[in-house]
Amino acid sequence: MSVGMRDSEPRTPMPEFTAEERGYIFAVAAEGHQDSGFYRTVSGAAYFFPSVVIGCYGLWDGSFKILGIGFLTLIVSMAWGFYTEWRTSHYERTGRAIVAKLRQAIEDRPVVD
């Protein structure tokens, strides 16, 4: 029981979550440590660093062929990133649905000062 709530006050029940929403909640709770800026930076660098190295080597060697390969790998990495965002966009929709249900449940509860 919360501090300040009396037994006579009815509690608003928590919302019902679908199986997909419950899975999302447990996945986010289990992998919350990977949400740091360092993790995102290292993860992004893993895709773009090889392209930059190949391109720098192409400039240093003076080879337009190697420079082109570096540019091509950069384009492929960007395309893969866009595809990944598109493929996982349903997770964002699921997260927004969860937050909307929680917000409605919180708004329905009485405010305790």
PDB file of C-alpha atoms in Angstrom:
ATOM      1  CA  MET A   1       0.000   0.000   0.000  1.00  0.00           C
ATOM      2  CA  SER A   2       1.340   3.451  -0.833  1.00  0.00           C
ATOM      3  CA  VAL A   3       2.096   5.969   1.866  1.00  0.00           C
ATOM      4  CA  GLY A   4      -0.930   8.166   2.465  1.00  0.00           C
ATOM      5  CA  MET A   5      -3.478   5.879   0.796  1.00  0.00           C
ATOM      6  CA  ARG A   6      -6.288   4.605   2.963  1.00  0.00           C
ATOM      7  CA  ASP A   7      -7.908   1.210   2.675  1.00  0.00           C
ATOM      8  CA  SER A   8     -11.209   2.810   1.700  1.00  0.00           C
ATOM      9  CA  GLU A   9      -9.812   4.373  -1.498  1.00  0.00           C
ATOM     10  CA  PRO A  10     -10.307   2.136  -4.524  1.00  0.00           C
ATOM     11  CA  ARG A  11      -7.181   1.348  -6.520  1.00  0.00           C
ATOM     12  CA  THR A  12      -7.252   1.571 -10.269  1.00  0.00           C
ATOM     13  CA  PRO A  13      -6.169  -1.748 -11.717  1.00  0.00           C
ATOM     14  CA  MET A  14      -3.067  -1.842 -13.871  1.00  0.00           C
ATOM     15  CA  PRO A  15      -3.736  -2.146 -17.597  1.00  0.00           C
ATOM     16  CA  GLU A  16      -3.823  -5.487 -19.348  1.00  0.00           C
ATOM     17  CA  PHE A  17      -0.819  -6.000 -21.615  1.00  0.00           C
ATOM     18  CA  THR A  18      -0.712  -8.193 -24.702  1.00  0.00           C
ATOM     19  CA  ALA A  19       1.856 -10.991 -24.940  1.00  0.00           C
ATOM     20  CA  GLU A  20       3.974  -8.869 -27.310  1.00  0.00           C
ATOM     21  CA  GLU A  21       3.877  -5.899 -24.922  1.00  0.00           C
ATOM     22  CA  ARG A  22       4.847  -8.093 -21.966  1.00  0.00           C
ATOM     23  CA  GLY A  23       7.749  -9.519 -23.976  1.00  0.00           C
ATOM     24  CA  TYR A  24       8.868  -5.989 -24.826  1.00  0.00           C
ATOM     25  CA  ILE A  25       8.755  -4.913 -21.167  1.00  0.00           C
ATOM     26  CA  PHE A  26      10.862  -7.893 -20.084  1.00  0.00           C
ATOM     27  CA  ALA A  27      13.337  -7.388 -22.958  1.00  0.00           C
ATOM     28  CA  VAL A  28      13.833  -3.697 -22.155  1.00  0.00           C
ATOM     29  CA  ALA A  29      14.206  -4.427 -18.449  1.00  0.00           C
ATOM     30  CA  ALA A  30      16.780  -7.153 -19.114  1.00  0.00           C
ATOM     31  CA  GLU A  31      18.910  -5.129 -21.515  1.00  0.00           C
ATOM     32  CA  GLY A  32      18.678  -1.638 -20.013  1.00  0.00           C
ATOM     33  CA  HIS A  33      22.456  -1.481 -19.491  1.00  0.00           C
ATOM     34  CA  GLN A  34      23.024  -1.340 -23.267  1.00  0.00           C
ATOM     35  CA  ASP A  35      21.238   1.983 -23.581  1.00  0.00           C
ATOM     36  CA  SER A  36      24.294   4.055 -22.700  1.00  0.00           C
ATOM     37  CA  GLY A  37      25.833   6.509 -25.130  1.00  0.00           C
ATOM     38  CA  PHE A  38      29.093   4.562 -25.072  1.00  0.00           C
ATOM     39  CA  TYR A  39      27.357   1.386 -26.250  1.00  0.00           C
ATOM     40  CA  ARG A  40      25.612   3.218 -29.111  1.00  0.00           C
ATOM     41  CA  THR A  41      28.879   4.893 -30.148  1.00  0.00           C
ATOM     42  CA  VAL A  42      30.859   1.667 -30.193  1.00  0.00           C
ATOM     43  CA  SER A  43      28.042  -0.141 -31.979  1.00  0.00           C
ATOM     44  CA  GLY A  44      27.861   2.532 -34.679  1.00  0.00           C
ATOM     45  CA  ALA A  45      31.631   2.673 -35.041  1.00  0.00           C
ATOM     46  CA  ALA A  46      31.695  -1.053 -35.747  1.00  0.00           C
ATOM     47  CA  TYR A  47      29.699  -0.389 -38.924  1.00  0.00           C
ATOM     48  CA  PHE A  48      31.424   2.766 -40.145  1.00  0.00           C
ATOM     49  CA  PHE A  49      35.037   2.355 -39.011  1.00  0.00           C
ATOM     50  CA  PRO A  50      35.991  -0.224 -41.701  1.00  0.00           C
ATOM     51  CA  SER A  51      34.628   2.046 -44.437  1.00  0.00           C
ATOM     52  CA  VAL A  52      36.651   4.992 -43.120  1.00  0.00           C
ATOM     53  CA  VAL A  53      39.821   2.893 -42.886  1.00  0.00           C
ATOM     54  CA  ILE A  54      39.391   1.572 -46.438  1.00  0.00           C
ATOM     55  CA  GLY A  55      38.724   5.098 -47.721  1.00  0.00           C
ATOM     56  CA  CYS A  56      41.776   6.523 -45.915  1.00  0.00           C
ATOM     57  CA  TYR A  57      43.944   3.764 -47.332  1.00  0.00           C
ATOM     58  CA  GLY A  58      42.581   4.566 -50.803  1.00  0.00           C
ATOM     59  CA  LEU A  59      43.524   8.240 -50.346  1.00  0.00           C
ATOM     60  CA  TRP A  60      46.958   7.350 -48.989  1.00  0.00           C
ATOM     61  CA  ASP A  61      47.623   4.873 -51.833  1.00  0.00           C
ATOM     62  CA  GLY A  62      46.132   7.177 -54.448  1.00  0.00           C
ATOM     63  CA  SER A  63      43.890   4.411 -55.741  1.00  0.00           C
ATOM     64  CA  PHE A  64      40.439   5.478 -56.841  1.00  0.00           C
ATOM     65  CA  LYS A  65      39.390   1.829 -56.946  1.00  0.00           C
ATOM     66  CA  ILE A  66      40.082   1.346 -53.221  1.00  0.00           C
ATOM     67  CA  LEU A  67      38.527   4.727 -52.447  1.00  0.00           C
ATOM     68  CA  GLY A  68      35.416   3.617 -54.373  1.00  0.00           C
ATOM     69  CA  ILE A  69      35.290   0.370 -52.410  1.00  0.00           C
ATOM     70  CA  GLY A  70      35.467   2.363 -49.171  1.00  0.00           C
ATOM     71  CA  PHE A  71      32.621   4.591 -50.361  1.00  0.00           C
ATOM     72  CA  LEU A  72      30.592   1.565 -51.434  1.00  0.00           C
ATOM     73  CA  THR A  73      31.035  -0.111 -48.035  1.00  0.00           C
ATOM     74  CA  LEU A  74      29.921   3.139 -46.387  1.00  0.00           C
ATOM     75  CA  ILE A  75      26.764   3.207 -48.522  1.00  0.00           C
ATOM     76  CA  VAL A  76      26.056  -0.463 -47.729  1.00  0.00           C
ATOM     77  CA  SER A  77      26.536   0.219 -43.992  1.00  0.00           C
ATOM     78  CA  MET A  78      24.124   3.144 -44.132  1.00  0.00           C
ATOM     79  CA  ALA A  79      21.577   1.082 -46.078  1.00  0.00           C
ATOM     80  CA  TRP A  80      21.876  -1.697 -43.494  1.00  0.00           C
ATOM     81  CA  GLY A  81      21.299   0.843 -40.711  1.00  0.00           C
ATOM     82  CA  PHE A  82      18.155   2.186 -42.393  1.00  0.00           C
ATOM     83  CA  TYR A  83      16.886  -1.357 -42.977  1.00  0.00           C
ATOM     84  CA  THR A  84      17.496  -2.259 -39.335  1.00  0.00           C
ATOM     85  CA  GLU A  85      15.594   0.823 -38.151  1.00  0.00           C
ATOM     86  CA  TRP A  86      12.725   0.004 -40.481  1.00  0.00           C
ATOM     87  CA  ARG A  87      12.677  -3.668 -39.430  1.00  0.00           C
ATOM     88  CA  THR A  88      12.593  -2.853 -35.699  1.00  0.00           C
ATOM     89  CA  SER A  89      10.151   0.050 -35.914  1.00  0.00           C
ATOM     90  CA  HIS A  90       7.385  -2.157 -34.500  1.00  0.00           C
ATOM     91  CA  TYR A  91       9.278  -2.142 -31.183  1.00  0.00           C
ATOM     92  CA  GLU A  92       8.803   1.613 -31.004  1.00  0.00           C
ATOM     93  CA  ARG A  93       5.086   1.248 -31.704  1.00  0.00           C
ATOM     94  CA  THR A  94       4.855  -1.426 -28.998  1.00  0.00           C
ATOM     95  CA  GLY A  95       6.700   0.839 -26.551  1.00  0.00           C
ATOM     96  CA  ARG A  96       4.374   3.734 -27.322  1.00  0.00           C
ATOM     97  CA  ALA A  97       1.329   1.501 -26.748  1.00  0.00           C
ATOM     98  CA  ILE A  98       2.704   0.448 -23.357  1.00  0.00           C
ATOM     99  CA  VAL A  99       3.415   4.025 -22.326  1.00  0.00           C
ATOM    100  CA  ALA A 100      -0.074   5.106 -23.422  1.00  0.00           C
ATOM    101  CA  LYS A 101      -1.656   2.385 -21.272  1.00  0.00           C
ATOM    102  CA  LEU A 102       0.514   3.265 -18.284  1.00  0.00           C
ATOM    103  CA  ARG A 103      -0.229   6.969 -18.686  1.00  0.00           C
ATOM    104  CA  GLN A 104      -3.960   6.272 -18.750  1.00  0.00           C
ATOM    105  CA  ALA A 105      -3.650   4.123 -15.614  1.00  0.00           C
ATOM    106  CA  ILE A 106      -1.671   6.839 -13.841  1.00  0.00           C
ATOM    107  CA  GLU A 107      -4.161   9.537 -14.824  1.00  0.00           C
ATOM    108  CA  ASP A 108      -7.010   7.412 -13.442  1.00  0.00           C
ATOM    109  CA  ARG A 109      -5.333   7.041 -10.036  1.00  0.00           C
ATOM    110  CA  PRO A 110      -5.974   9.589  -7.304  1.00  0.00           C
ATOM    111  CA  VAL A 111      -3.186  12.046  -6.565  1.00  0.00           C
ATOM    112  CA  VAL A 112      -1.637  11.621  -3.119  1.00  0.00           C
ATOM    113  CA  ASP A 113       0.209  14.598  -1.689  1.00  0.00           C
TER     114      ASP A 113
END
